[in-house]
Amino acid sequence: MFEGSSLAKKYKLDQCECPTGKMTRFAEPCLLFFLSQQPSYGYELMDKLDQFDFQRAKPDPAMVYRTLRSLEKEKCVISQWDTKGAGPAKRNYELTPKGLALLHAWAQGIRSRKQALEKFLNLYKKQFKVKK
Amino acid sequence: MFEGSSLAKKYKLDQCECPTGKMTRFAEPCLLFFLSQQPSYGYELMDKLDQFDFQRAKPDPAMVYRTLRSLEKEKCVISQWDTKGAGPAKRNYELTPKGLALLHAWAQGIRSRKQALEKFLNLYKKQFKVKK
DNA sequence: ATCATCTATATGTATTTTACACATAGATGA
DNA sequence: TCATCTATGTGTAAAATACATATAGATGAT
Protein backbone atom coordinates (compact mmCIF):
# COMPACT_ATOMS: atom_id res chain seq x y z
CA MET A 1 0.00 0.00 0.00
CA PHE A 2 0.95 3.58 -0.50
CA GLU A 3 -0.36 5.18 2.67
CA GLY A 4 2.38 6.64 4.80
CA SER A 5 5.12 5.55 2.44
CA SER A 6 7.44 8.02 0.83
CA LEU A 7 5.89 7.13 -2.49
CA ALA A 8 2.58 8.24 -1.15
CA LYS A 9 4.01 11.64 -0.36
CA LYS A 10 6.11 11.69 -3.49
CA TYR A 11 3.59 10.67 -6.11
CA LYS A 12 0.40 12.07 -4.66
CA LEU A 13 -1.56 14.75 -6.40
CA ASP A 14 -1.59 18.09 -4.77
CA GLN A 15 -3.41 21.21 -5.78
CA CYS A 16 -2.93 22.24 -9.38
CA GLU A 17 -2.35 25.84 -10.34
CA CYS A 18 -4.72 25.49 -13.26
CA PRO A 19 -8.37 25.95 -12.35
CA THR A 20 -9.62 22.56 -13.34
CA GLY A 21 -6.41 20.63 -13.28
CA LYS A 22 -6.81 19.86 -16.97
CA MET A 23 -4.50 21.82 -19.18
CA THR A 24 -5.54 19.96 -22.24
CA ARG A 25 -8.85 21.68 -22.79
CA PHE A 26 -7.52 24.30 -25.11
CA ALA A 27 -10.89 25.14 -26.58
CA GLU A 28 -12.10 26.62 -23.32
CA PRO A 29 -9.44 29.31 -22.92
CA CYS A 30 -9.73 30.21 -26.58
CA LEU A 31 -13.47 30.67 -26.32
CA LEU A 32 -13.03 32.76 -23.19
CA PHE A 33 -10.50 34.88 -24.98
CA PHE A 34 -12.66 35.49 -28.03
CA LEU A 35 -15.54 36.45 -25.79
CA SER A 36 -13.26 38.84 -23.94
CA GLN A 37 -12.83 40.64 -27.23
CA GLN A 38 -16.53 40.80 -28.03
CA PRO A 39 -19.76 38.89 -27.56
CA SER A 40 -20.25 36.13 -30.08
CA TYR A 41 -22.01 32.84 -30.74
CA GLY A 42 -21.09 29.22 -31.33
CA TYR A 43 -20.96 29.06 -35.07
CA GLU A 44 -18.81 32.13 -35.35
CA LEU A 45 -16.57 31.04 -32.52
CA MET A 46 -15.91 27.78 -34.31
CA ASP A 47 -14.36 29.66 -37.18
CA LYS A 48 -12.26 31.79 -34.87
CA LEU A 49 -11.11 28.68 -33.06
CA ASP A 50 -9.68 27.53 -36.33
CA GLN A 51 -6.59 29.69 -36.03
CA PHE A 52 -5.57 27.89 -32.82
CA ASP A 53 -6.59 24.44 -33.71
CA PHE A 54 -3.45 22.46 -34.18
CA GLN A 55 -4.63 18.92 -33.83
CA ARG A 56 -7.72 18.83 -35.97
CA ALA A 57 -8.49 20.32 -39.34
CA LYS A 58 -11.59 21.97 -37.96
CA PRO A 59 -12.96 22.36 -34.45
CA ASP A 60 -15.70 20.00 -33.37
CA PRO A 61 -19.11 21.70 -33.14
CA ALA A 62 -20.07 19.41 -30.26
CA MET A 63 -17.11 20.54 -28.23
CA VAL A 64 -17.76 24.21 -28.89
CA TYR A 65 -21.45 24.15 -28.01
CA ARG A 66 -20.95 21.94 -24.97
CA THR A 67 -18.07 24.02 -23.67
CA LEU A 68 -20.14 27.17 -24.01
CA ARG A 69 -23.02 25.57 -22.14
CA SER A 70 -20.76 24.35 -19.39
CA LEU A 71 -19.18 27.79 -19.08
CA GLU A 72 -22.63 29.23 -18.75
CA LYS A 73 -23.52 26.72 -16.06
CA GLU A 74 -20.44 27.93 -14.19
CA LYS A 75 -21.58 31.52 -14.70
CA CYS A 76 -18.47 32.37 -16.69
CA VAL A 77 -20.59 33.47 -19.63
CA ILE A 78 -24.21 34.45 -20.12
CA SER A 79 -26.25 33.97 -23.25
CA GLN A 80 -29.39 35.17 -24.89
CA TRP A 81 -31.08 34.41 -28.16
CA ASP A 82 -30.38 36.83 -30.92
CA THR A 83 -33.12 36.79 -33.55
CA LYS A 84 -32.06 40.00 -35.22
CA GLY A 85 -29.91 39.70 -38.31
CA ALA A 86 -30.02 37.20 -41.14
CA GLY A 87 -30.23 33.45 -40.85
CA PRO A 88 -31.45 31.31 -37.96
CA ALA A 89 -31.40 32.60 -34.40
CA LYS A 90 -28.04 32.67 -32.66
CA ARG A 91 -27.36 32.15 -29.02
CA ASN A 92 -25.21 35.13 -28.21
CA TYR A 93 -22.66 34.77 -25.41
CA GLU A 94 -21.03 37.40 -23.25
CA LEU A 95 -18.17 37.03 -20.82
CA THR A 96 -18.85 37.63 -17.12
CA PRO A 97 -16.30 38.93 -14.58
CA LYS A 98 -15.96 35.36 -13.36
CA GLY A 99 -15.22 34.27 -16.90
CA LEU A 100 -12.58 36.94 -17.26
CA ALA A 101 -10.92 35.73 -14.07
CA LEU A 102 -10.98 32.20 -15.46
CA LEU A 103 -9.33 33.43 -18.65
CA HIS A 104 -6.51 34.98 -16.63
CA ALA A 105 -6.05 31.75 -14.73
CA TRP A 106 -5.87 29.86 -18.00
CA ALA A 107 -3.24 32.25 -19.32
CA GLN A 108 -1.02 31.36 -16.39
CA GLY A 109 -1.50 27.66 -16.97
CA ILE A 110 -0.80 28.03 -20.68
CA ARG A 111 2.40 29.91 -19.96
CA SER A 112 3.71 27.06 -17.86
CA ARG A 113 2.58 24.55 -20.42
CA LYS A 114 4.44 26.41 -23.12
CA GLN A 115 7.57 26.38 -21.00
CA ALA A 116 7.33 22.64 -20.57
CA LEU A 117 7.07 22.14 -24.31
CA GLU A 118 10.01 24.47 -24.84
CA LYS A 119 12.06 22.54 -22.35
CA PHE A 120 11.29 19.34 -24.18
CA LEU A 121 12.19 20.82 -27.54
CA ASN A 122 15.46 22.24 -26.23
CA LEU A 123 16.57 18.90 -24.87
CA TYR A 124 15.43 17.23 -28.05
CA LYS A 125 17.33 19.70 -30.20
CA LYS A 126 20.44 19.34 -28.10
CA GLN A 127 20.40 15.61 -28.56
CA PHE A 128 19.47 15.39 -32.20
CA LYS A 129 21.37 18.43 -33.48
CA VAL A 130 19.14 19.58 -36.27
CA LYS A 131 21.22 21.49 -38.76
CA LYS A 132 19.40 23.88 -41.08
CA MET B 1 -27.94 16.45 -41.76
CA PHE B 2 -24.36 17.22 -42.53
CA GLU B 3 -23.76 15.03 -45.57
CA GLY B 4 -23.03 17.01 -48.65
CA SER B 5 -23.32 20.32 -46.88
CA SER B 6 -20.47 22.76 -46.70
CA LEU B 7 -20.35 22.12 -42.96
CA ALA B 8 -19.61 18.51 -43.69
CA LYS B 9 -16.61 19.52 -45.75
CA LYS B 10 -15.69 22.33 -43.42
CA TYR B 11 -15.85 20.63 -40.06
CA LYS B 12 -14.77 17.14 -40.93
CA LEU B 13 -11.65 15.59 -39.52
CA ASP B 14 -8.85 14.98 -41.91
CA GLN B 15 -5.55 13.32 -41.32
CA CYS B 16 -3.59 14.67 -38.38
CA GLU B 17 0.13 15.29 -38.58
CA CYS B 18 0.57 13.85 -35.11
CA PRO B 19 0.88 10.07 -34.99
CA THR B 20 -2.10 9.35 -32.81
CA GLY B 21 -4.05 12.51 -33.32
CA LYS B 22 -3.82 13.18 -29.59
CA MET B 23 -1.29 15.83 -28.73
CA THR B 24 -2.20 15.78 -25.11
CA ARG B 25 -0.36 12.67 -24.13
CA PHE B 26 2.78 14.44 -23.10
CA ALA B 27 4.06 11.57 -20.99
CA GLU B 28 4.59 9.43 -24.05
CA PRO B 29 7.03 11.71 -25.92
CA CYS B 30 8.89 12.38 -22.69
CA LEU B 31 9.35 8.69 -22.01
CA LEU B 32 10.49 8.13 -25.58
CA PHE B 33 12.98 10.94 -25.23
CA PHE B 34 14.45 9.65 -21.98
CA LEU B 35 14.81 6.22 -23.49
CA SER B 36 16.54 7.75 -26.50
CA GLN B 37 19.18 8.95 -24.06
CA GLN B 38 19.62 5.62 -22.32
CA PRO B 39 17.71 2.50 -21.33
CA SER B 40 15.77 2.91 -18.13
CA TYR B 41 12.82 1.60 -16.12
CA GLY B 42 9.49 2.86 -14.87
CA TYR B 43 10.37 4.02 -11.41
CA GLU B 44 13.37 5.98 -12.59
CA LEU B 45 11.48 7.42 -15.55
CA MET B 46 8.84 8.75 -13.19
CA ASP B 47 11.42 10.91 -11.51
CA LYS B 48 12.77 12.15 -14.81
CA LEU B 49 9.27 12.93 -15.94
CA ASP B 50 9.02 15.29 -13.03
CA GLN B 51 10.95 18.04 -14.78
CA PHE B 52 8.33 18.22 -17.53
CA ASP B 53 5.26 17.70 -15.50
CA PHE B 54 3.41 20.96 -15.48
CA GLN B 55 -0.04 19.93 -14.51
CA ARG B 56 0.53 17.61 -11.60
CA ALA B 57 2.88 17.70 -8.69
CA LYS B 58 4.17 14.25 -9.50
CA PRO B 59 3.61 11.93 -12.43
CA ASP B 60 1.09 9.16 -12.01
CA PRO B 61 2.72 5.72 -11.74
CA ALA B 62 -0.26 4.17 -13.48
CA MET B 63 0.23 6.38 -16.49
CA VAL B 64 3.94 5.69 -16.68
CA TYR B 65 3.69 1.92 -16.44
CA ARG B 66 0.72 1.71 -18.77
CA THR B 67 2.32 3.98 -21.35
CA LEU B 68 5.48 1.89 -21.32
CA ARG B 69 3.49 -1.30 -21.80
CA SER B 70 1.50 0.19 -24.63
CA LEU B 71 4.68 1.42 -26.29
CA GLU B 72 6.05 -2.07 -26.02
CA LYS B 73 2.91 -3.51 -27.57
CA GLU B 74 3.49 -1.16 -30.50
CA LYS B 75 7.11 -2.33 -30.66
CA CYS B 76 8.41 1.17 -29.94
CA VAL B 77 10.33 -0.13 -26.94
CA ILE B 78 11.48 -3.53 -25.75
CA SER B 79 11.93 -4.59 -22.16
CA GLN B 80 13.58 -7.23 -20.10
CA TRP B 81 13.76 -7.91 -16.40
CA ASP B 82 16.86 -6.65 -14.70
CA THR B 83 17.56 -8.53 -11.49
CA LYS B 84 21.10 -7.25 -11.11
CA GLY B 85 21.62 -4.33 -8.77
CA ALA B 86 20.00 -3.53 -5.45
CA GLY B 87 16.32 -3.59 -4.66
CA PRO B 88 13.48 -5.40 -6.41
CA ALA B 89 13.75 -6.41 -10.06
CA LYS B 90 13.29 -3.67 -12.62
CA ARG B 91 11.79 -3.95 -16.04
CA ASN B 92 14.39 -2.30 -18.19
CA TYR B 93 13.22 -0.60 -21.37
CA GLU B 94 15.11 0.19 -24.55
CA LEU B 95 14.03 2.30 -27.49
CA THR B 96 13.60 0.58 -30.87
CA PRO B 97 14.08 2.25 -34.27
CA LYS B 98 10.32 2.47 -34.53
CA GLY B 99 10.25 4.22 -31.17
CA LEU B 100 12.85 6.69 -32.33
CA ALA B 101 10.76 7.47 -35.39
CA LEU B 102 7.78 8.01 -33.14
CA LEU B 103 9.80 10.39 -31.01
CA HIS B 104 10.70 12.44 -34.07
CA ALA B 105 7.04 12.55 -35.07
CA TRP B 106 6.13 13.73 -31.60
CA ALA B 107 8.74 16.48 -31.77
CA GLN B 108 7.02 17.86 -34.84
CA GLY B 109 3.65 17.78 -33.16
CA ILE B 110 5.01 19.44 -30.06
CA ARG B 111 6.53 22.20 -32.12
CA SER B 112 3.19 23.04 -33.66
CA ARG B 113 1.48 22.81 -30.30
CA LYS B 114 3.97 25.21 -28.83
CA GLN B 115 3.29 27.63 -31.63
CA ALA B 116 -0.43 27.50 -30.94
CA LEU B 117 0.16 28.31 -27.28
CA GLU B 118 2.47 31.14 -28.26
CA LYS B 119 -0.12 32.52 -30.59
CA PHE B 120 -2.67 32.45 -27.81
CA LEU B 121 -0.33 34.16 -25.38
CA ASN B 122 0.60 36.85 -27.88
CA LEU B 123 -3.00 37.75 -28.51
CA TYR B 124 -3.70 37.62 -24.81
CA LYS B 125 -0.76 39.87 -24.04
CA LYS B 126 -1.76 42.32 -26.74
CA GLN B 127 -5.21 42.62 -25.28
CA PHE B 128 -4.37 42.73 -21.60
CA LYS B 129 -1.12 44.71 -21.78
CA VAL B 130 0.75 43.24 -18.88
CA LYS B 131 3.25 45.82 -17.65
CA LYS B 132 6.26 44.55 -15.73
C1' DA C 1 -43.18 27.10 -54.66
C1' DT C 2 -39.91 23.79 -53.74
C1' DC C 3 -35.54 22.03 -53.47
C1' DA C 4 -30.83 22.25 -52.31
C1' DT C 5 -27.75 24.65 -49.56
C1' DC C 6 -26.19 27.38 -45.86
C1' DT C 7 -26.35 28.90 -41.15
C1' DA C 8 -27.03 27.63 -36.56
C1' DT C 9 -27.68 24.81 -32.41
C1' DA C 10 -27.81 20.67 -30.29
C1' DT C 11 -27.80 15.50 -28.63
C1' DG C 12 -26.07 10.53 -28.46
C1' DT C 13 -22.59 7.65 -27.60
C1' DA C 14 -18.22 5.10 -28.04
C1' DT C 15 -13.56 5.61 -27.24
C1' DT C 16 -9.61 7.55 -25.19
C1' DT C 17 -7.26 9.70 -21.48
C1' DT C 18 -6.66 10.94 -16.82
C1' DA C 19 -7.09 10.54 -11.90
C1' DC C 20 -6.56 8.27 -8.04
C1' DA C 21 -7.10 4.32 -5.06
C1' DC C 22 -5.31 0.01 -4.16
C1' DA C 23 -2.47 -4.54 -4.48
C1' DT C 24 1.88 -7.02 -4.39
C1' DA C 25 6.45 -8.02 -3.29
C1' DG C 26 11.65 -7.92 -2.83
C1' DA C 27 15.36 -5.36 -0.28
C1' DT C 28 17.23 -2.73 3.62
C1' DG C 29 18.01 -1.15 8.09
C1' DA C 30 16.78 -0.34 12.98
C1' DT D 1 10.44 -8.57 12.67
C1' DC D 2 8.70 -4.51 11.55
C1' DA D 3 8.67 -0.30 9.14
C1' DT D 4 10.20 1.74 5.07
C1' DC D 5 11.86 2.07 0.53
C1' DT D 6 12.05 0.53 -4.20
C1' DA D 7 9.55 -1.28 -7.87
C1' DT D 8 5.67 -2.86 -10.77
C1' DG D 9 1.46 -3.26 -11.51
C1' DT D 10 -4.40 -3.49 -11.60
C1' DG D 11 -9.22 -1.53 -11.02
C1' DT D 12 -12.31 1.75 -11.96
C1' DA D 13 -14.64 6.22 -12.12
C1' DA D 14 -14.55 10.54 -14.20
C1' DA D 15 -13.32 13.62 -17.75
C1' DA D 16 -12.43 14.75 -22.46
C1' DT D 17 -12.54 13.83 -27.33
C1' DA D 18 -14.22 12.10 -31.69
C1' DC D 19 -17.55 11.54 -34.68
C1' DA D 20 -22.27 10.64 -36.18
C1' DT D 21 -26.61 12.37 -36.30
C1' DA D 22 -30.89 15.42 -35.56
C1' DT D 23 -33.40 19.70 -36.12
C1' DA D 24 -34.75 23.84 -38.15
C1' DG D 25 -34.84 28.69 -39.99
C1' DA D 26 -33.12 31.43 -44.04
C1' DT D 27 -31.68 32.05 -48.80
C1' DG D 28 -31.19 31.55 -53.62
C1' DA D 29 -31.84 29.13 -57.96
C1' DT D 30 -34.88 27.06 -61.24
Coordinates of C-alpha atoms in Angstrom, one line a residue, chain A residues 1-2 6 11 14 22-23 27 32 36 39-40 44 60 67 71-73 83 89 95-96 103-104 109 115-116 118 126:
Chain A
M1 CA 0.0 0.0 0.0
F2 CA 1.0 3.6 -0.5
S6 CA 7.4 8.0 0.8
Y11 CA 3.6 10.7 -6.1
D14 CA -1.6 18.1 -4.8
K22 CA -6.8 19.9 -17.0
M23 CA -4.5 21.8 -19.2
A27 CA -10.9 25.1 -26.6
L32 CA -13.0 32.8 -23.2
S36 CA -13.3 38.8 -23.9
P39 CA -19.8 38.9 -27.6
S40 CA -20.2 36.1 -30.1
E44 CA -18.8 32.1 -35.3
D60 CA -15.7 20.0 -33.4
T67 CA -18.1 24.0 -23.7
L71 CA -19.2 27.8 -19.1
E72 CA -22.6 29.2 -18.8
K73 CA -23.5 26.7 -16.1
T83 CA -33.1 36.8 -33.5
A89 CA -31.4 32.6 -34.4
L95 CA -18.2 37.0 -20.8
T96 CA -18.8 37.6 -17.1
L103 CA -9.3 33.4 -18.7
H104 CA -6.5 35.0 -16.6
G109 CA -1.5 27.7 -17.0
Q115 CA 7.6 26.4 -21.0
A116 CA 7.3 22.6 -20.6
E118 CA 10.0 24.5 -24.8
K126 CA 20.4 19.3 -28.1

